[in-house]
Coordinates of N, CA and C in Angstrom, one line a residue:
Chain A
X1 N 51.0 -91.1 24.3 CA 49.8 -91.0 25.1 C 49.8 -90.0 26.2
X2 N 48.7 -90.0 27.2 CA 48.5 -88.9 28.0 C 49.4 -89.6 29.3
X3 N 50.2 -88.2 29.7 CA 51.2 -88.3 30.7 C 50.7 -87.7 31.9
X4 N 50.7 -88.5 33.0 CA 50.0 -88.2 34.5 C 51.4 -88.0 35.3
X5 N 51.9 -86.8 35.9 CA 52.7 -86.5 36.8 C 52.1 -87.0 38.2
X6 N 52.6 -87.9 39.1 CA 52.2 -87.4 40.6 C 53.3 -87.8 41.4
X7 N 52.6 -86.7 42.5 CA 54.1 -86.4 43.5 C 53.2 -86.2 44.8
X8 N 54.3 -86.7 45.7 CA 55.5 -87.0 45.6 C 55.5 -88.2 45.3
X9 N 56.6 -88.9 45.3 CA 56.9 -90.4 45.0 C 56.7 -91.5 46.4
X10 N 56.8 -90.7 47.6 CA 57.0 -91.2 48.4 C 56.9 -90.2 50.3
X11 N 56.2 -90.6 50.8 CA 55.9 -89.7 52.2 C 55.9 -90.8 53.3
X12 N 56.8 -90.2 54.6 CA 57.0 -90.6 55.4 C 56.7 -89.5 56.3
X13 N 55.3 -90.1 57.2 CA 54.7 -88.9 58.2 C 54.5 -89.8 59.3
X14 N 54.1 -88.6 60.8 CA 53.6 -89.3 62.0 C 52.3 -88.9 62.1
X15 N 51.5 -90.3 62.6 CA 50.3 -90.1 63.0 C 49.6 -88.7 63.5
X16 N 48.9 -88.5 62.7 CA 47.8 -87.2 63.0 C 48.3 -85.8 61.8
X17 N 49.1 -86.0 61.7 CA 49.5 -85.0 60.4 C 48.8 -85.1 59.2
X18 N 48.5 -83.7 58.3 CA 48.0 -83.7 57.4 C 49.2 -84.4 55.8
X19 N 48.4 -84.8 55.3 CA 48.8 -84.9 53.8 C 48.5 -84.6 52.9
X20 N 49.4 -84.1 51.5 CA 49.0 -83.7 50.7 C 49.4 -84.4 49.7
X21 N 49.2 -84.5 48.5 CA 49.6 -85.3 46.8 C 48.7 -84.5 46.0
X22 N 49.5 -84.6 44.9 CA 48.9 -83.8 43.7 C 49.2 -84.4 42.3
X23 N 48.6 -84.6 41.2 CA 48.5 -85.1 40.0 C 48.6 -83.5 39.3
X24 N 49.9 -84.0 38.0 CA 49.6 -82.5 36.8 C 49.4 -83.7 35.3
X25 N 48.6 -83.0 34.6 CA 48.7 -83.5 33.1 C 49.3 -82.6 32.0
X26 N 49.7 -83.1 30.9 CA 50.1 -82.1 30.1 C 48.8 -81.8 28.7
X27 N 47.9 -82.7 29.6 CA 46.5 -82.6 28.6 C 45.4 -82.8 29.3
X28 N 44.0 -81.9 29.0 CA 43.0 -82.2 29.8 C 42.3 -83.3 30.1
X29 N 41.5 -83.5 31.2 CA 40.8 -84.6 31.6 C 39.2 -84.1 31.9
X30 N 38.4 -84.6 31.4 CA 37.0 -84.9 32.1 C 36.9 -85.4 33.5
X31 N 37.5 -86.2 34.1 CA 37.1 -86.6 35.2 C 38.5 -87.3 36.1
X32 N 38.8 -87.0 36.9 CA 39.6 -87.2 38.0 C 39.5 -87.8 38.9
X33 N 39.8 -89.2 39.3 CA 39.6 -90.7 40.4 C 41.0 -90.3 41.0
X34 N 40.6 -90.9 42.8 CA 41.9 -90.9 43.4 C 41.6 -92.5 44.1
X35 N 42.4 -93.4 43.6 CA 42.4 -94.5 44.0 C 43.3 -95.1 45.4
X36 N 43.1 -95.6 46.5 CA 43.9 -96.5 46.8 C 44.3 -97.9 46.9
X37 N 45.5 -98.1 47.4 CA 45.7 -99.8 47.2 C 46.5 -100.2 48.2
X38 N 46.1 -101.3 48.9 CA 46.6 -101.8 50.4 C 47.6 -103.2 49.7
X39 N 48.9 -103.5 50.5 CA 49.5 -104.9 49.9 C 48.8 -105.7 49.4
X40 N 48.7 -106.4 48.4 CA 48.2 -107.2 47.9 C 46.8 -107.3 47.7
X41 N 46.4 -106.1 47.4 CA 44.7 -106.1 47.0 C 44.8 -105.3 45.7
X42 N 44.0 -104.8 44.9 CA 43.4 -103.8 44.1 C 42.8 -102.9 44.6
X43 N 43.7 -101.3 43.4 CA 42.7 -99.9 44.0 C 41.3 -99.9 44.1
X44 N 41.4 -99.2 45.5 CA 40.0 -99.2 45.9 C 39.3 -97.6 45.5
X45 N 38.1 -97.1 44.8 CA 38.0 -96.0 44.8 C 38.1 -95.3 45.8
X46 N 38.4 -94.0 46.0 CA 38.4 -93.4 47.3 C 37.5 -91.8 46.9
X47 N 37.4 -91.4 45.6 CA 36.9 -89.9 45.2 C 37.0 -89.5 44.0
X48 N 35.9 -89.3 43.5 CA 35.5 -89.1 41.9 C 35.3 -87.4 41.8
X49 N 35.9 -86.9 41.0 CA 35.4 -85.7 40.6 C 35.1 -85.8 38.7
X50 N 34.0 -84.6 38.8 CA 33.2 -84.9 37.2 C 33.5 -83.2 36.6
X51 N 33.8 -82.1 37.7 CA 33.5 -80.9 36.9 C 34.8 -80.5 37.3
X52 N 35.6 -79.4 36.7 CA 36.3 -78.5 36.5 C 36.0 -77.2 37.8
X53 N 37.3 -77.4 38.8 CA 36.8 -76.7 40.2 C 35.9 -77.5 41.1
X54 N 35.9 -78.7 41.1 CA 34.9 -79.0 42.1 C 35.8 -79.7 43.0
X55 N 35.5 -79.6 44.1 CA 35.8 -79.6 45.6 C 35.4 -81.2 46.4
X56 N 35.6 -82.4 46.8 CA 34.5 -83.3 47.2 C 35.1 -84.0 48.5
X57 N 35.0 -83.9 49.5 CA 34.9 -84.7 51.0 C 34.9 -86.1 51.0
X58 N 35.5 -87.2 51.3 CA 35.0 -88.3 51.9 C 35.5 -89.1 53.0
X59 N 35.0 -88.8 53.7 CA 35.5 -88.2 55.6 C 37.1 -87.6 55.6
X60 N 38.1 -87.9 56.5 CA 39.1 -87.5 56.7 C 39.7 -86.9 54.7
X61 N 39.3 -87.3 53.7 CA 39.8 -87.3 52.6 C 39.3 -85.5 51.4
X62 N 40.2 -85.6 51.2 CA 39.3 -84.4 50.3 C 40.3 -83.8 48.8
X63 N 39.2 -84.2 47.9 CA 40.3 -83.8 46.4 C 39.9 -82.7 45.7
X64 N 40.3 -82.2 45.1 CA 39.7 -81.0 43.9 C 40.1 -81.0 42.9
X65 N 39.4 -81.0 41.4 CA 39.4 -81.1 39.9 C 40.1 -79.0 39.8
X66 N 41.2 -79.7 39.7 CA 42.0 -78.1 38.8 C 41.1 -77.6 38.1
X67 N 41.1 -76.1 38.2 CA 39.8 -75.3 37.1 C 40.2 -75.8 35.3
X68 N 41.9 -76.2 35.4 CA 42.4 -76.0 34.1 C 42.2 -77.1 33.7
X69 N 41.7 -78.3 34.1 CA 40.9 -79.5 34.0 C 42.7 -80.1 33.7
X70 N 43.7 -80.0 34.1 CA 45.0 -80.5 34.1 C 45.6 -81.2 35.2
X71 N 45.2 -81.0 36.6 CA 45.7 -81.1 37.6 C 44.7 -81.7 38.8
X72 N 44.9 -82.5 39.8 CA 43.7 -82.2 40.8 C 45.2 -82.6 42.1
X73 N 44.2 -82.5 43.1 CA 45.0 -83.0 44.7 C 44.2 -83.7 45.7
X74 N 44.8 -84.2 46.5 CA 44.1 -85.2 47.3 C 45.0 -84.8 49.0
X75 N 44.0 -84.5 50.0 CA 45.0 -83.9 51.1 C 43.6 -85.4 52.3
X76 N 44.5 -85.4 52.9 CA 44.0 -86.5 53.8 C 44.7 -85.7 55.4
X77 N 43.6 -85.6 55.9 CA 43.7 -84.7 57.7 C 43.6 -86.0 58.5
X78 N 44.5 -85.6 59.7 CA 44.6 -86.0 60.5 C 45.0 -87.1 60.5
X79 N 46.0 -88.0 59.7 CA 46.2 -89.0 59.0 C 46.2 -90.2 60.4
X80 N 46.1 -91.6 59.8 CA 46.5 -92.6 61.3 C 46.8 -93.4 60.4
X81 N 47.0 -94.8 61.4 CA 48.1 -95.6 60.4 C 47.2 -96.4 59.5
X82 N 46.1 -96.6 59.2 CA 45.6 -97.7 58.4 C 45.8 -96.6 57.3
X83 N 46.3 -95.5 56.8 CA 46.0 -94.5 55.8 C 47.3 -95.2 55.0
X84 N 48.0 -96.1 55.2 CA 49.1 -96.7 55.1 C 48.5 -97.2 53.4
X85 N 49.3 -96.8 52.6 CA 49.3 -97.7 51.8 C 49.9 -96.9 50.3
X86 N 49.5 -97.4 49.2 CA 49.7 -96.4 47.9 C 48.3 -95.6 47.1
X87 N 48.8 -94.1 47.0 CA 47.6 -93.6 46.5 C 47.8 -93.5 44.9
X88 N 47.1 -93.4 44.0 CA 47.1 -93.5 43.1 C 45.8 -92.3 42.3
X89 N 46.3 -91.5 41.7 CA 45.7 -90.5 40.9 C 45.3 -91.6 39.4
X90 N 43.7 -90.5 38.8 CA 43.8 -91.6 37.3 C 43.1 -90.3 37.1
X91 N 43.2 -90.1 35.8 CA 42.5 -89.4 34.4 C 41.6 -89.9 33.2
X92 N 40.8 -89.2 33.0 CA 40.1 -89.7 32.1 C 39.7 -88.7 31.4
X93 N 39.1 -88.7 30.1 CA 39.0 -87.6 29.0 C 37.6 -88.1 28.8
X94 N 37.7 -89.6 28.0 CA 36.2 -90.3 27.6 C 35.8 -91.5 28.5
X95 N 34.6 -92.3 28.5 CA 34.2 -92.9 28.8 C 35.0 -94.7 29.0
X96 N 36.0 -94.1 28.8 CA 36.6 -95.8 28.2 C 38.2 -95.4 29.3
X97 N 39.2 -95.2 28.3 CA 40.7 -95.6 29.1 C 40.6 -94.4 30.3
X98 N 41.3 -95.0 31.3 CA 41.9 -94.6 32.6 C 43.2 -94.3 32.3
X99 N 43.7 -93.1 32.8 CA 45.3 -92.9 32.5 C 45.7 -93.0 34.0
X100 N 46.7 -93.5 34.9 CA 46.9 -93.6 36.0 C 48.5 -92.8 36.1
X101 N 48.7 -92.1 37.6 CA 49.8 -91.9 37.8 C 50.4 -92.5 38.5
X102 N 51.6 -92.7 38.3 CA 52.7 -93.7 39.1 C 52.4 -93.8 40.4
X103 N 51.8 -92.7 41.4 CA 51.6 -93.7 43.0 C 52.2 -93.1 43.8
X104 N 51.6 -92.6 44.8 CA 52.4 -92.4 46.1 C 51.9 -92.8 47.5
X105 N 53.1 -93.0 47.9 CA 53.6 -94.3 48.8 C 53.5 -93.8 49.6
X106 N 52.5 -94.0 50.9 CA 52.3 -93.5 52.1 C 52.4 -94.0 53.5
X107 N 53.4 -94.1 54.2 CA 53.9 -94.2 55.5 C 53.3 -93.8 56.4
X108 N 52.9 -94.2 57.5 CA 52.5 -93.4 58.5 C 52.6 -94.0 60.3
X109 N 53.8 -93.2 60.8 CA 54.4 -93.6 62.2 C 53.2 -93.8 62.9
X110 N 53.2 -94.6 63.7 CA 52.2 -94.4 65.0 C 53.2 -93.2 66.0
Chain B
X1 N 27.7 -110.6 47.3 CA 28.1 -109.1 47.5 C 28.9 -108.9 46.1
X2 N 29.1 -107.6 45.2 CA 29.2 -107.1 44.7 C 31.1 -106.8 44.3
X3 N 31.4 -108.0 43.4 CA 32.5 -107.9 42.8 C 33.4 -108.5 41.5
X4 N 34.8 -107.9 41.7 CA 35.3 -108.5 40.5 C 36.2 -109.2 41.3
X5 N 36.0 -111.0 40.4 CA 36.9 -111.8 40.9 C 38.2 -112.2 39.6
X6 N 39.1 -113.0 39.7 CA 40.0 -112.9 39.3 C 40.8 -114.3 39.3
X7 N 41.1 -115.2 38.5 CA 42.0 -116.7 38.3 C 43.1 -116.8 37.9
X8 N 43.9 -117.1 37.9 CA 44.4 -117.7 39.2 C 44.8 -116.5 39.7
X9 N 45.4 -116.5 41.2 CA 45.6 -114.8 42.0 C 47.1 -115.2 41.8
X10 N 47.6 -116.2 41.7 CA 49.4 -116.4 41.6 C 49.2 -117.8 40.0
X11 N 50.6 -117.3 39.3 CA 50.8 -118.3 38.6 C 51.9 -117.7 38.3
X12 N 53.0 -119.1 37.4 CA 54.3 -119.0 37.7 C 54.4 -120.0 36.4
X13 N 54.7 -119.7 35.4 CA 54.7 -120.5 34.5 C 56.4 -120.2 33.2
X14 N 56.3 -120.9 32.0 CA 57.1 -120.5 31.5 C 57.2 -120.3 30.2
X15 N 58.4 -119.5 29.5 CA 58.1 -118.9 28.1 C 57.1 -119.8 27.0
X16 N 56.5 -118.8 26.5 CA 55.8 -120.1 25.2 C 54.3 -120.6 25.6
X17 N 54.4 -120.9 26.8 CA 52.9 -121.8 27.3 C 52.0 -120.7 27.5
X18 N 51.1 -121.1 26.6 CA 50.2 -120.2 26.7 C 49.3 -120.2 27.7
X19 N 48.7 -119.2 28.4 CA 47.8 -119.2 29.3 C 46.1 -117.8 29.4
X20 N 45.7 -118.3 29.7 CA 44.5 -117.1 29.9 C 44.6 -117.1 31.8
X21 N 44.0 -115.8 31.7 CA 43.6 -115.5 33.2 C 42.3 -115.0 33.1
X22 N 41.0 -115.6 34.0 CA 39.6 -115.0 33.8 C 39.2 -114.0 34.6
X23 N 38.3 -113.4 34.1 CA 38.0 -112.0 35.1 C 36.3 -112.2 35.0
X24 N 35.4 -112.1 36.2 CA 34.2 -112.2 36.6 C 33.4 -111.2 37.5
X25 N 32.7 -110.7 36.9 CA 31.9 -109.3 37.6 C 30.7 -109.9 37.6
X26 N 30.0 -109.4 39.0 CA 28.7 -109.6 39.1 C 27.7 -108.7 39.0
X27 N 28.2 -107.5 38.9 CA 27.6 -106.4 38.9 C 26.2 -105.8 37.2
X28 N 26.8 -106.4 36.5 CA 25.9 -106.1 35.2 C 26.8 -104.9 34.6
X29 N 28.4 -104.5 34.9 CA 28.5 -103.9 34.1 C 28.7 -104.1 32.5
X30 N 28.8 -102.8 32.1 CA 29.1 -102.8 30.4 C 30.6 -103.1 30.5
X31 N 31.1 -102.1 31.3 CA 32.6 -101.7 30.9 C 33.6 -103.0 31.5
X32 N 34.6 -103.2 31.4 CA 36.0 -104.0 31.8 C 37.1 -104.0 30.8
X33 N 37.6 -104.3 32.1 CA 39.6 -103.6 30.9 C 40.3 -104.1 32.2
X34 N 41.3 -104.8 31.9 CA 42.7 -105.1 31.9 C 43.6 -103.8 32.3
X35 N 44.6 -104.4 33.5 CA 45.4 -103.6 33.7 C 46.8 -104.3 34.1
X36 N 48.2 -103.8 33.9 CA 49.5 -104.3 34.3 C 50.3 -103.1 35.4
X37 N 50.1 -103.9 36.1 CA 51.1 -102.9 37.1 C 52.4 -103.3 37.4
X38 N 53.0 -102.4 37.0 CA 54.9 -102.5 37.6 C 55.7 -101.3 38.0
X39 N 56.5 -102.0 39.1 CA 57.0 -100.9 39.9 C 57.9 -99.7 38.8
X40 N 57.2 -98.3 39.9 CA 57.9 -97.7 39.0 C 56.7 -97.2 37.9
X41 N 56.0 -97.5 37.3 CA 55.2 -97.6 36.2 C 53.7 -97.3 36.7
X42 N 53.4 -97.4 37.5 CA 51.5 -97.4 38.0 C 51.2 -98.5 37.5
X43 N 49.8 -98.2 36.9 CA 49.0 -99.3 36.0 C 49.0 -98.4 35.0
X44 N 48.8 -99.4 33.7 CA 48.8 -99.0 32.4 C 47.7 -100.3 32.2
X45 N 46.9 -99.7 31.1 CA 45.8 -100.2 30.6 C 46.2 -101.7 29.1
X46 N 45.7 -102.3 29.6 CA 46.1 -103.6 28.1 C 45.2 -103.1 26.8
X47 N 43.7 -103.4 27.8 CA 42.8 -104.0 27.1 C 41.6 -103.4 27.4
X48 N 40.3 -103.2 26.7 CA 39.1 -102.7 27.4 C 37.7 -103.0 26.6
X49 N 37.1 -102.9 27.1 CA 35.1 -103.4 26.5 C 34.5 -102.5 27.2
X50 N 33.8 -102.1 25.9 CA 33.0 -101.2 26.0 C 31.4 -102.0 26.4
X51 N 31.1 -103.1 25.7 CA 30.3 -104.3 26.1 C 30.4 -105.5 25.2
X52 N 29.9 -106.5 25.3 CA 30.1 -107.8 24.5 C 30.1 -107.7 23.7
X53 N 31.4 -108.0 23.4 CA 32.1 -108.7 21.5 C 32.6 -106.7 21.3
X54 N 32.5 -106.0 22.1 CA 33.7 -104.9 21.6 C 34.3 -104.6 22.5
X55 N 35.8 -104.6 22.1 CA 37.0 -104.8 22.4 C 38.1 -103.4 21.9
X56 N 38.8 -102.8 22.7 CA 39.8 -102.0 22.2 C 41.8 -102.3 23.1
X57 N 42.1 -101.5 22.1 CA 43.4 -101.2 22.6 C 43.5 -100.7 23.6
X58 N 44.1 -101.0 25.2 CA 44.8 -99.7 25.7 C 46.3 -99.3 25.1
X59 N 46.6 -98.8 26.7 CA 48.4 -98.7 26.0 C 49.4 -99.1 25.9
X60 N 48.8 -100.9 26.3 CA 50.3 -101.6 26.1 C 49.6 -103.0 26.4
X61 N 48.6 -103.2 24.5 CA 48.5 -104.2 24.3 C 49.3 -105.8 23.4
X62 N 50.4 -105.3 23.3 CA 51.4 -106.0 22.7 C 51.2 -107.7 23.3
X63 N 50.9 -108.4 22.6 CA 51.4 -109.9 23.2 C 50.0 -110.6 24.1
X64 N 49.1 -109.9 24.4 CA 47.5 -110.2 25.0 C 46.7 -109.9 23.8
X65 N 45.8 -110.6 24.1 CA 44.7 -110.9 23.3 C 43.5 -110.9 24.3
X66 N 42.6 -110.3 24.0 CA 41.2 -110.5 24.8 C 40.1 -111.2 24.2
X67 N 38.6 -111.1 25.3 CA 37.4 -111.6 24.5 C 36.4 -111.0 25.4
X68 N 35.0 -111.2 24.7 CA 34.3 -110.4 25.6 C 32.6 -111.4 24.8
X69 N 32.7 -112.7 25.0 CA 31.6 -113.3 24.8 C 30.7 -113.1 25.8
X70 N 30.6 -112.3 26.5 CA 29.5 -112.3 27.7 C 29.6 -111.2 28.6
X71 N 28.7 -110.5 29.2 CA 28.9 -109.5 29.5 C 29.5 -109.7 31.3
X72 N 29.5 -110.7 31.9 CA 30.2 -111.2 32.9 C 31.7 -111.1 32.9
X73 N 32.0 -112.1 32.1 CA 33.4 -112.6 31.8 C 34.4 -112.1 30.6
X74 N 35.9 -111.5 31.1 CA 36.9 -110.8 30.2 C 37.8 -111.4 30.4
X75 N 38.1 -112.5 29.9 CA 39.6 -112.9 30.1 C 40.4 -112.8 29.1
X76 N 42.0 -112.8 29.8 CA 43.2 -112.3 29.4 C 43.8 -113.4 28.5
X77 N 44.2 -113.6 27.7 CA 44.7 -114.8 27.3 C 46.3 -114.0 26.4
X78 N 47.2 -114.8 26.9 CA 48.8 -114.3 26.6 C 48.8 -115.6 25.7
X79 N 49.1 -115.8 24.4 CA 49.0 -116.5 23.3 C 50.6 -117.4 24.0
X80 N 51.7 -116.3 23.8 CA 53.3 -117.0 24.2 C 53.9 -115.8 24.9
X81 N 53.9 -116.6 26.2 CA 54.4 -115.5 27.5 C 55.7 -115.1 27.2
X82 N 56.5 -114.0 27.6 CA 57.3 -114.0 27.6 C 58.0 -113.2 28.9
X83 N 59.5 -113.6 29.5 CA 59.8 -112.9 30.8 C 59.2 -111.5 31.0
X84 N 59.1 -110.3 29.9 CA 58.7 -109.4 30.0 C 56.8 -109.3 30.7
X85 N 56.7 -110.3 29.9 CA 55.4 -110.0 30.6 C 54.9 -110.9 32.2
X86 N 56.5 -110.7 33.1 CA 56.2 -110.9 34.3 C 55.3 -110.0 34.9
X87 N 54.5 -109.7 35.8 CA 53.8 -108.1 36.1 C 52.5 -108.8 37.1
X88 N 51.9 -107.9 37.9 CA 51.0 -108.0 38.5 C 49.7 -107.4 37.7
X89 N 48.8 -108.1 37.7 CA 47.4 -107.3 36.2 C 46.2 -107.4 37.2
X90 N 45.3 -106.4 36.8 CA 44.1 -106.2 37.7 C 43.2 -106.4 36.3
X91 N 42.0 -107.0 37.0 CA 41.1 -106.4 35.8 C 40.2 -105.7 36.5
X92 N 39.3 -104.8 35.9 CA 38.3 -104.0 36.1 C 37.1 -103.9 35.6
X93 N 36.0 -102.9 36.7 CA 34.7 -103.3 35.6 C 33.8 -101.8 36.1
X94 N 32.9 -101.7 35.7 CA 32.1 -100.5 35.5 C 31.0 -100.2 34.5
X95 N 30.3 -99.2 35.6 CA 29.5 -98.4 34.3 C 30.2 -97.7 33.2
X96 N 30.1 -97.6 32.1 CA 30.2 -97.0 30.9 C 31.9 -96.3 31.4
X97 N 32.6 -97.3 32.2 CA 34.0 -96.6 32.1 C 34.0 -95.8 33.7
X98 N 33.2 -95.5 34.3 CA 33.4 -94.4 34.9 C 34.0 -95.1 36.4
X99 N 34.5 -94.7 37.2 CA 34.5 -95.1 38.7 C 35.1 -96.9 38.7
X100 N 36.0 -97.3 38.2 CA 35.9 -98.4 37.8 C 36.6 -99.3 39.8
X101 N 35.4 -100.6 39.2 CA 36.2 -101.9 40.5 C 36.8 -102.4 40.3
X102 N 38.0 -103.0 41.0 CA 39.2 -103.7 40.4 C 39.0 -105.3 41.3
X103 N 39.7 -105.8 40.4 CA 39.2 -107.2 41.1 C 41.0 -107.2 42.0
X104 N 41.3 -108.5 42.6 CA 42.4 -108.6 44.1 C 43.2 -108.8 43.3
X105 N 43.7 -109.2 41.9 CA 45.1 -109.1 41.2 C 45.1 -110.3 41.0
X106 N 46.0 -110.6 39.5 CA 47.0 -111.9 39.8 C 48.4 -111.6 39.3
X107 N 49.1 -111.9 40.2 CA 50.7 -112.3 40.5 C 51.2 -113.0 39.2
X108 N 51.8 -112.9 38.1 CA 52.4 -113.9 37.1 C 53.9 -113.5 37.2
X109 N 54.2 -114.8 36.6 CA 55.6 -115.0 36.6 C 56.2 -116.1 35.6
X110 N 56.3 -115.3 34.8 CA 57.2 -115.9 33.5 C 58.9 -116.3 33.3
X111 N 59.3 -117.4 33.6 CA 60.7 -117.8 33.6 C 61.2 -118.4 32.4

């Protein structure tokens, strides 16, 4: 099946620093979700992209769909501590299965 | 308000006994699918509906069985658990697949 790279595995930052994470595939995707997930809840959406190059904001958050429709990133500014938690990249080709990447693990010192 | 709930959120049972876990959306979507998370692993997909009474494979439907009699309700039913399928599982729900809601998890534990 379809293989979702994401990295890093794991970040340990201080309050107000930027972040960055990034998702590669070895096969294209239609559409690019960046999910998070707090202890003991389910991912919450956080940013949907639908086209190839597009760019999308949602406050402090901001991801972009790789032109090569293989890749996207997720950079979060000025980080604080509720940003605490695991992010999670997903892929999708059709309308149905989600491919997810393994997660990265976000620390954030006061 | 607008979600997917999820039965039992912890259960702790043992090889053999069969069990289902229910999944409930209020939303009117089409879509819902099953998911298993383990460390290490992300989520990987079980199970999914496209809408009532169709049902597909994800990628690690081994050992679950689904149903989809109603466009509310997807539950999971593990015929004969086994330790492997200790794991935390989310179910999910949506338009036509897209943007999906996950419901709070349930915690299993097969000894």
């Amino acid at each position: 099946g379809q293989q979702l790279n994401q990295s890093p595995q794991s970040m340990f930052i201080q309050e107000g620093e930027d972040v960055s994470m990034n998702c590669t595939s070895s096969s294209i995707f239609n559409t690019w979700l960046w999910y998070k997930q707090d202890p003991g809840e389910g991912p919450v959406l956080l940013i949907a992209l639908y086209k190839a190059g597009e760019l999308t904001s949602n406050g402090r958050l901001t991801a972009q769909f790789g032109i090569t429709r293989k890749d996207s990133f997720l950079n979060i500014s000025a980080s604080i501590p509720s940003d605490v938690g695991i992010y999670f990249c997903a892929g999708q080709l059709g309308g149905s299965r989600l491919t997810f990447g393994e997660g990265t693990q976000l620390t954030v010192n006061p | 308000e607008a979600q997917v709930t999820q039965n039992p959120r912890y259960l702790i049972t043992v090889t053999g006994k069969k069990l289902t876990v229910t999944c409930s959306q209020n939303m009117n979507h089409e879509y819902m699918s099953w998911y298993r998370q383990d460390p290490g692993l992300g989520l990987r997909q079980i199970y999914y509906s496209m809408n009532v009474e169709v049902t597909d494979k994800g990628d690690v439907p081994e050992g679950y069985k689904v149903s989809r009699k109603e466009k509310r309700n997807f539950p999971l039913i593990l015929e004969s658990p086994s330790p492997n399928q200790t794991s935390l599982y989310f179910c999910a729900s949506s338009i036509q697949g897209y943007e999906q809601f996950f419901g709070p998890g349930t915690r299993l534990t097969v000894l």
